mmCIF file of C-alpha atoms in Angstrom:
data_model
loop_
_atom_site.group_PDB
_atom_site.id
_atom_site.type_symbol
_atom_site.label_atom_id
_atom_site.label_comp_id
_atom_site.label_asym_id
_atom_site.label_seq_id
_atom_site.Cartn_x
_atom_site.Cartn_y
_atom_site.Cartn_z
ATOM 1 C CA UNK A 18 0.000 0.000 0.000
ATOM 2 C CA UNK A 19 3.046 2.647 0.787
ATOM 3 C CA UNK A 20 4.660 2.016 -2.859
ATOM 4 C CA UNK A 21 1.047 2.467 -4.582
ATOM 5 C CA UNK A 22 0.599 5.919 -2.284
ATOM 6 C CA UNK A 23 4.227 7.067 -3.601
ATOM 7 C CA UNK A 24 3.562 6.547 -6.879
ATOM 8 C CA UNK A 25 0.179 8.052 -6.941
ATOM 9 C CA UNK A 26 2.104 11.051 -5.495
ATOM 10 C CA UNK A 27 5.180 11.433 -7.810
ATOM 11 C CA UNK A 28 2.523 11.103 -10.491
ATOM 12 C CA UNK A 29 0.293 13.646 -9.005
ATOM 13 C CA UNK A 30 3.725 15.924 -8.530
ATOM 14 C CA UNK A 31 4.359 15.164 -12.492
ATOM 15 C CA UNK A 32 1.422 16.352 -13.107
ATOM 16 C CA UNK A 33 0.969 19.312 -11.692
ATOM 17 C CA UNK A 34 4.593 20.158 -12.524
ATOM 18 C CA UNK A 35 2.961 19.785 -16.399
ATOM 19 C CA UNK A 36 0.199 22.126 -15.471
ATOM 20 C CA UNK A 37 2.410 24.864 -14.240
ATOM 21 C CA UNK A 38 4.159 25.365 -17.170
ATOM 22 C CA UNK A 39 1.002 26.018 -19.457
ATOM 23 C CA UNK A 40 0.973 25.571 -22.892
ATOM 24 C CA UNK A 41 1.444 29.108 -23.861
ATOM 25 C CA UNK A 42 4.382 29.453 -21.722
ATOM 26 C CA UNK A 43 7.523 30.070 -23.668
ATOM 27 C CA UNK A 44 10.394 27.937 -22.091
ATOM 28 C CA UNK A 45 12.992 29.947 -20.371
ATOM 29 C CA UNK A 46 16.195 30.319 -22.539
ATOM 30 C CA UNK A 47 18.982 29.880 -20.817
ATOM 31 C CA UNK A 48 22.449 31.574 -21.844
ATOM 32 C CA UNK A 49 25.303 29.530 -22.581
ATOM 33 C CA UNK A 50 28.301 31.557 -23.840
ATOM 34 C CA UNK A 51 30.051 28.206 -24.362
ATOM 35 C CA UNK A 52 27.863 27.248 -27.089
ATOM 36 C CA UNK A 53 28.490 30.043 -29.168
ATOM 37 C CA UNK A 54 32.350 30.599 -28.430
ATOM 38 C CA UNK A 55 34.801 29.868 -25.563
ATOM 39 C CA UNK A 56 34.594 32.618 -22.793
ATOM 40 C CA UNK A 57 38.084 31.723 -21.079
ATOM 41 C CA UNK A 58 40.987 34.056 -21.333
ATOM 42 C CA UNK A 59 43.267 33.351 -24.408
ATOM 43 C CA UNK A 60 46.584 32.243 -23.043
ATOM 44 C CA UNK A 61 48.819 34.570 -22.097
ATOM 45 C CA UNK A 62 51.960 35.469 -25.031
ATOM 46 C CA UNK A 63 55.001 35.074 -24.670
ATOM 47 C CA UNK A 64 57.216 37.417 -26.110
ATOM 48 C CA UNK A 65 60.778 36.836 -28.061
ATOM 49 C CA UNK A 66 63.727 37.795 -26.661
ATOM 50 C CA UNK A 67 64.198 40.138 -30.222
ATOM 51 C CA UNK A 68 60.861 41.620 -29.355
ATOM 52 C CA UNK A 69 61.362 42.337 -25.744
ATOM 53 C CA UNK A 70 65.107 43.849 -26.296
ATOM 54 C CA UNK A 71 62.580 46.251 -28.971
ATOM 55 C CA UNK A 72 59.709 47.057 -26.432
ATOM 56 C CA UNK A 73 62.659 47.672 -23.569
ATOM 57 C CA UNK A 74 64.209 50.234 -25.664
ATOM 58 C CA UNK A 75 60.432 51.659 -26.540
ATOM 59 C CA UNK A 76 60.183 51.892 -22.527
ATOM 60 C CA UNK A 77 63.003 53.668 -22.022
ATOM 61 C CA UNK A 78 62.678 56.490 -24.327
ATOM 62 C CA UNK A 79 59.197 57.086 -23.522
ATOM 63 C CA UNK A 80 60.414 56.875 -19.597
ATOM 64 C CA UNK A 81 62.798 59.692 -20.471
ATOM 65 C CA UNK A 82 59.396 61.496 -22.369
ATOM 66 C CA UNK A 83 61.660 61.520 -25.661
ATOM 67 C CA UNK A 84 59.535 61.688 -28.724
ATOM 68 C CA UNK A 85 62.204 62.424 -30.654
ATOM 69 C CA UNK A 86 64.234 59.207 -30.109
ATOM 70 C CA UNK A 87 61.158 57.274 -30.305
ATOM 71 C CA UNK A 88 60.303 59.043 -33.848
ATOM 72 C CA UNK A 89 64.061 58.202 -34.822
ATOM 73 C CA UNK A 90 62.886 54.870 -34.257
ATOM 74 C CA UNK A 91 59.883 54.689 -36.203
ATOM 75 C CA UNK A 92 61.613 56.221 -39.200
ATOM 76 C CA UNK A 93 64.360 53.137 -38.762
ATOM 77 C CA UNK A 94 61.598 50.745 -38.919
ATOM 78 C CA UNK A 95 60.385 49.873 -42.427
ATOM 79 C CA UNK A 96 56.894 50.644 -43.167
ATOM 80 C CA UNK A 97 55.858 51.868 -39.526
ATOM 81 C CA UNK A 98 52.167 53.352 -38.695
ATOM 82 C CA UNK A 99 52.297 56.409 -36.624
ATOM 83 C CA UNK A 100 49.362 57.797 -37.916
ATOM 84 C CA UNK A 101 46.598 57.681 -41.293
ATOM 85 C CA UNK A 102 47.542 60.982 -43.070
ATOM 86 C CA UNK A 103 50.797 60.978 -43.479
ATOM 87 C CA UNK A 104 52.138 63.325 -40.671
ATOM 88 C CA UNK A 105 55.739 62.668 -39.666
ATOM 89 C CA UNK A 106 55.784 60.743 -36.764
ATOM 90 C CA UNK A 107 57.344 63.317 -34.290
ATOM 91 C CA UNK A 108 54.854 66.234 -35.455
ATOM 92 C CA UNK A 109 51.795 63.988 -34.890
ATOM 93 C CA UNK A 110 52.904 62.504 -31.557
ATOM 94 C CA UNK A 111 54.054 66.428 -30.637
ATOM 95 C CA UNK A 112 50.548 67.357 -31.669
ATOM 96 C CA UNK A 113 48.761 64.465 -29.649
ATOM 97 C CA UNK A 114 50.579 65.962 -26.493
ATOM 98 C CA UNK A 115 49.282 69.029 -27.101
ATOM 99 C CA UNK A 116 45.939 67.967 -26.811
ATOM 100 C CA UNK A 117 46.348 66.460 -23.855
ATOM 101 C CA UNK A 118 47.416 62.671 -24.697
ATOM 102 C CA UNK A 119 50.902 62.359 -23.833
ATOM 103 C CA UNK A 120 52.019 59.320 -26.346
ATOM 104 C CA UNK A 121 55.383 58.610 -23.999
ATOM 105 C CA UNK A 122 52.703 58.002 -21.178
ATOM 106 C CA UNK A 123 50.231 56.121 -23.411
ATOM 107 C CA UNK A 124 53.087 53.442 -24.785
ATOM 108 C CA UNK A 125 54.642 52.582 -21.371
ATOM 109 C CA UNK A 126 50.842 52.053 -20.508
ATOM 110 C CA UNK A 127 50.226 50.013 -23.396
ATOM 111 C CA UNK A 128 53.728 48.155 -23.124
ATOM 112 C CA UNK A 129 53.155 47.181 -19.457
ATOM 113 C CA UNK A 130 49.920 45.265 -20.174
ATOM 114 C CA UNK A 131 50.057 41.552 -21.853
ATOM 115 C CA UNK A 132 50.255 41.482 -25.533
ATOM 116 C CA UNK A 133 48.400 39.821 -28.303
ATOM 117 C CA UNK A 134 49.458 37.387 -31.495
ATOM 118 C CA UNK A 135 48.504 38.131 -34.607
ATOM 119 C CA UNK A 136 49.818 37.068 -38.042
ATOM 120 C CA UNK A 137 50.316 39.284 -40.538
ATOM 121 C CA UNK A 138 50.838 38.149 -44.264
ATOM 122 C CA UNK A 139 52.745 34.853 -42.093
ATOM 123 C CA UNK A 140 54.744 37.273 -39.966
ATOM 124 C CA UNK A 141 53.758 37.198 -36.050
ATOM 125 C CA UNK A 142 53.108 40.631 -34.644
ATOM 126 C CA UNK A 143 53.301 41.148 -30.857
ATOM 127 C CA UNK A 144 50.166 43.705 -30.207
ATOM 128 C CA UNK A 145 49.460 45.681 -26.943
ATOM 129 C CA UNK A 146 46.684 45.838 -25.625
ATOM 130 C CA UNK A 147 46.355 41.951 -26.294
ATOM 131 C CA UNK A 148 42.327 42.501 -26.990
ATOM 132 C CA UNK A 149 43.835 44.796 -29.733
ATOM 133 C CA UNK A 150 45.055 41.443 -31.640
ATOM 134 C CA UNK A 151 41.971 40.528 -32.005
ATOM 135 C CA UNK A 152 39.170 40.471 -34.849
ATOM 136 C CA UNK A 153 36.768 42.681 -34.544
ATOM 137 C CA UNK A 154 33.889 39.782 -34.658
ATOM 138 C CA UNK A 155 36.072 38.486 -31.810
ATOM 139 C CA UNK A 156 35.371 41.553 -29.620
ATOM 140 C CA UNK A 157 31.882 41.503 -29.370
ATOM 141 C CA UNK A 158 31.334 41.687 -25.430
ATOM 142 C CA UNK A 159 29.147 39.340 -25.295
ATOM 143 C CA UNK A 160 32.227 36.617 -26.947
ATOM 144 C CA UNK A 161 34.658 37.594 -24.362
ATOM 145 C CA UNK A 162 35.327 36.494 -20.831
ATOM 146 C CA UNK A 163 34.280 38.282 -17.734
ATOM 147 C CA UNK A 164 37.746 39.896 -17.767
ATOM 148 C CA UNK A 165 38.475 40.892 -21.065
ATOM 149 C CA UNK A 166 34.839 42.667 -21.580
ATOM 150 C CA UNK A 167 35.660 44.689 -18.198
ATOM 151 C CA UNK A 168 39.048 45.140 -19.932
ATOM 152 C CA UNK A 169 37.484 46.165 -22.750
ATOM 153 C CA UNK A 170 35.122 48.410 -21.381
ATOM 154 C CA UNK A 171 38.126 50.283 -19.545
ATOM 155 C CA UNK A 172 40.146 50.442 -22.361
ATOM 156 C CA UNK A 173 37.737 51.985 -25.203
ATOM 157 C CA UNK A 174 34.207 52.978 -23.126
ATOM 158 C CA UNK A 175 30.890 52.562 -24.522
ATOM 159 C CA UNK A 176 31.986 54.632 -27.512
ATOM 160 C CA UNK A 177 34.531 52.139 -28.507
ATOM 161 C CA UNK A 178 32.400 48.967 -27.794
ATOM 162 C CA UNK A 179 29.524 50.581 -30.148
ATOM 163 C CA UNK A 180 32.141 50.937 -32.827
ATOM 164 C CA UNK A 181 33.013 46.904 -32.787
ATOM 165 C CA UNK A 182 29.612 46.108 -32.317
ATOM 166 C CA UNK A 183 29.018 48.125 -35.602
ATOM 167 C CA UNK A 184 31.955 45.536 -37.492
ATOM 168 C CA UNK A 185 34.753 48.052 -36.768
ATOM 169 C CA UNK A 186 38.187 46.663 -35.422
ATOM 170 C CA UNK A 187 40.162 47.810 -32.182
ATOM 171 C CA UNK A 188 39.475 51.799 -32.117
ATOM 172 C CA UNK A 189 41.989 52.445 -29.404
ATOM 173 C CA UNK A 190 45.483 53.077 -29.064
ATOM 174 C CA UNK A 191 47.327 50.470 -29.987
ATOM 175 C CA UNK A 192 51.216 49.320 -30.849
ATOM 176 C CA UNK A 193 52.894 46.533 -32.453
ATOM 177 C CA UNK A 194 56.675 45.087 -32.836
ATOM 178 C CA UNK A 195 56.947 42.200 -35.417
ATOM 179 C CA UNK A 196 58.542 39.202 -34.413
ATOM 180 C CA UNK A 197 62.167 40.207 -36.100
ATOM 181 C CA UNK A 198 61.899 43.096 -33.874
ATOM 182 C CA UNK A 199 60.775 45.837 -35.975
ATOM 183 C CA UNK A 200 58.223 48.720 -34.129
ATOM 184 C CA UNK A 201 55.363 48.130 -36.666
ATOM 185 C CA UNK A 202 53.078 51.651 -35.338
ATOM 186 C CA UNK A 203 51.939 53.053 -32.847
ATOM 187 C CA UNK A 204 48.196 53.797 -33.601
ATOM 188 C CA UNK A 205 44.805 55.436 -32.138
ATOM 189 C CA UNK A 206 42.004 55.275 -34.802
ATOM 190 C CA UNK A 207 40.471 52.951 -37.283
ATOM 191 C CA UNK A 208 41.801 53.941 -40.625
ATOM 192 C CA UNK A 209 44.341 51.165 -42.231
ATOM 193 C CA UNK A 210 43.607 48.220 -40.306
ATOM 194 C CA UNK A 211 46.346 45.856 -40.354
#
């Protein structure tokens, strides 16, 4: 007689767990980031000992606030980015500080964060910030781990995060050495994407 009474009850509590849902009920959806891409942290890079001997010497002349040594630098690396209309490197810089973003500040910033991998017509390019390595589908907040969308968010603002969720890449400031040592630019903007 117990067993029948238990069963009559778990079938009664089936039941009525049926009811409650209603037909018209939509089930809940619940969000699974896994499912769409991996949420974790990428790994963190490590950098050659080429590449570090470049990004020491970037360190120490913007320690010293020398924008002219570091646009000696960029004129001695082949092909380097400083900015997307042609400005010498040294005027543009000069005329960043004088709006009030001091570049020497802005690369030991950059340089003192982890960087990013990215290949480059098969070259590998250390980039700093290491979210600035990535594609811009790649960026969407909603793709990245708890970390790198408060990273994100710190690094470009809701400005920035509108911008990649409108297909645009990286828009902050940004720097790359390529893996033979070569300072590749030094960039804030979205014109000439790598």
């Amino acid at each position: 007689a117990m067993c029948w009474r238990k069963a009559l009850f778990a079938a009664a509590a089936l039941a009525l767990a049926g009811c409650s849902q209603g037909t018209d009920a939509p089930e809940p959806a619940i969000p699974d980031e896994s499912l769409t891409q991996s949420p974790q942290p990428a790994a963190p890079v490590e950098i050659t000992q080429t590449v570090s001997a470049t990004r020491d010497l970037l360190l120490k002349y913007a320690a010293q606030g020398s924008l002219t040594k570091l646009a000696r630098l960029a004129d001695q690396s082949d092909g380097f980015i400083s900015n997307f209309n042609g400005q010498p490197h040294q005027e543009f810089w000069d005329l960043l500080r004088r709006t009030g973003l001091d570049p020497n500040l802005k690369l030991r910033e950059l340089l003192g964060q982890a960087p990013g991998l990215r290949v480059v017509d098969g070259e590998r390019w250390y980039v700093w910030p290491a979210l600035a390595a990535r594609d811009a589908n790649e960026l969407i907040p909603e793709k990245l781990s708890f970390q790198d969308r408060k990273q994100l968010r710190e690094l470009i603002g809701e400005d920035g995060i509108a911008l990649i969720r409108a297909g645009k890449g990286y828009p902050g400031m940004r720097t790359a050495i390529a893996e033979d040592g070569r300072w590749v630019y030094f960039v804030l903007g979205l014109d000439g994407e790598e």
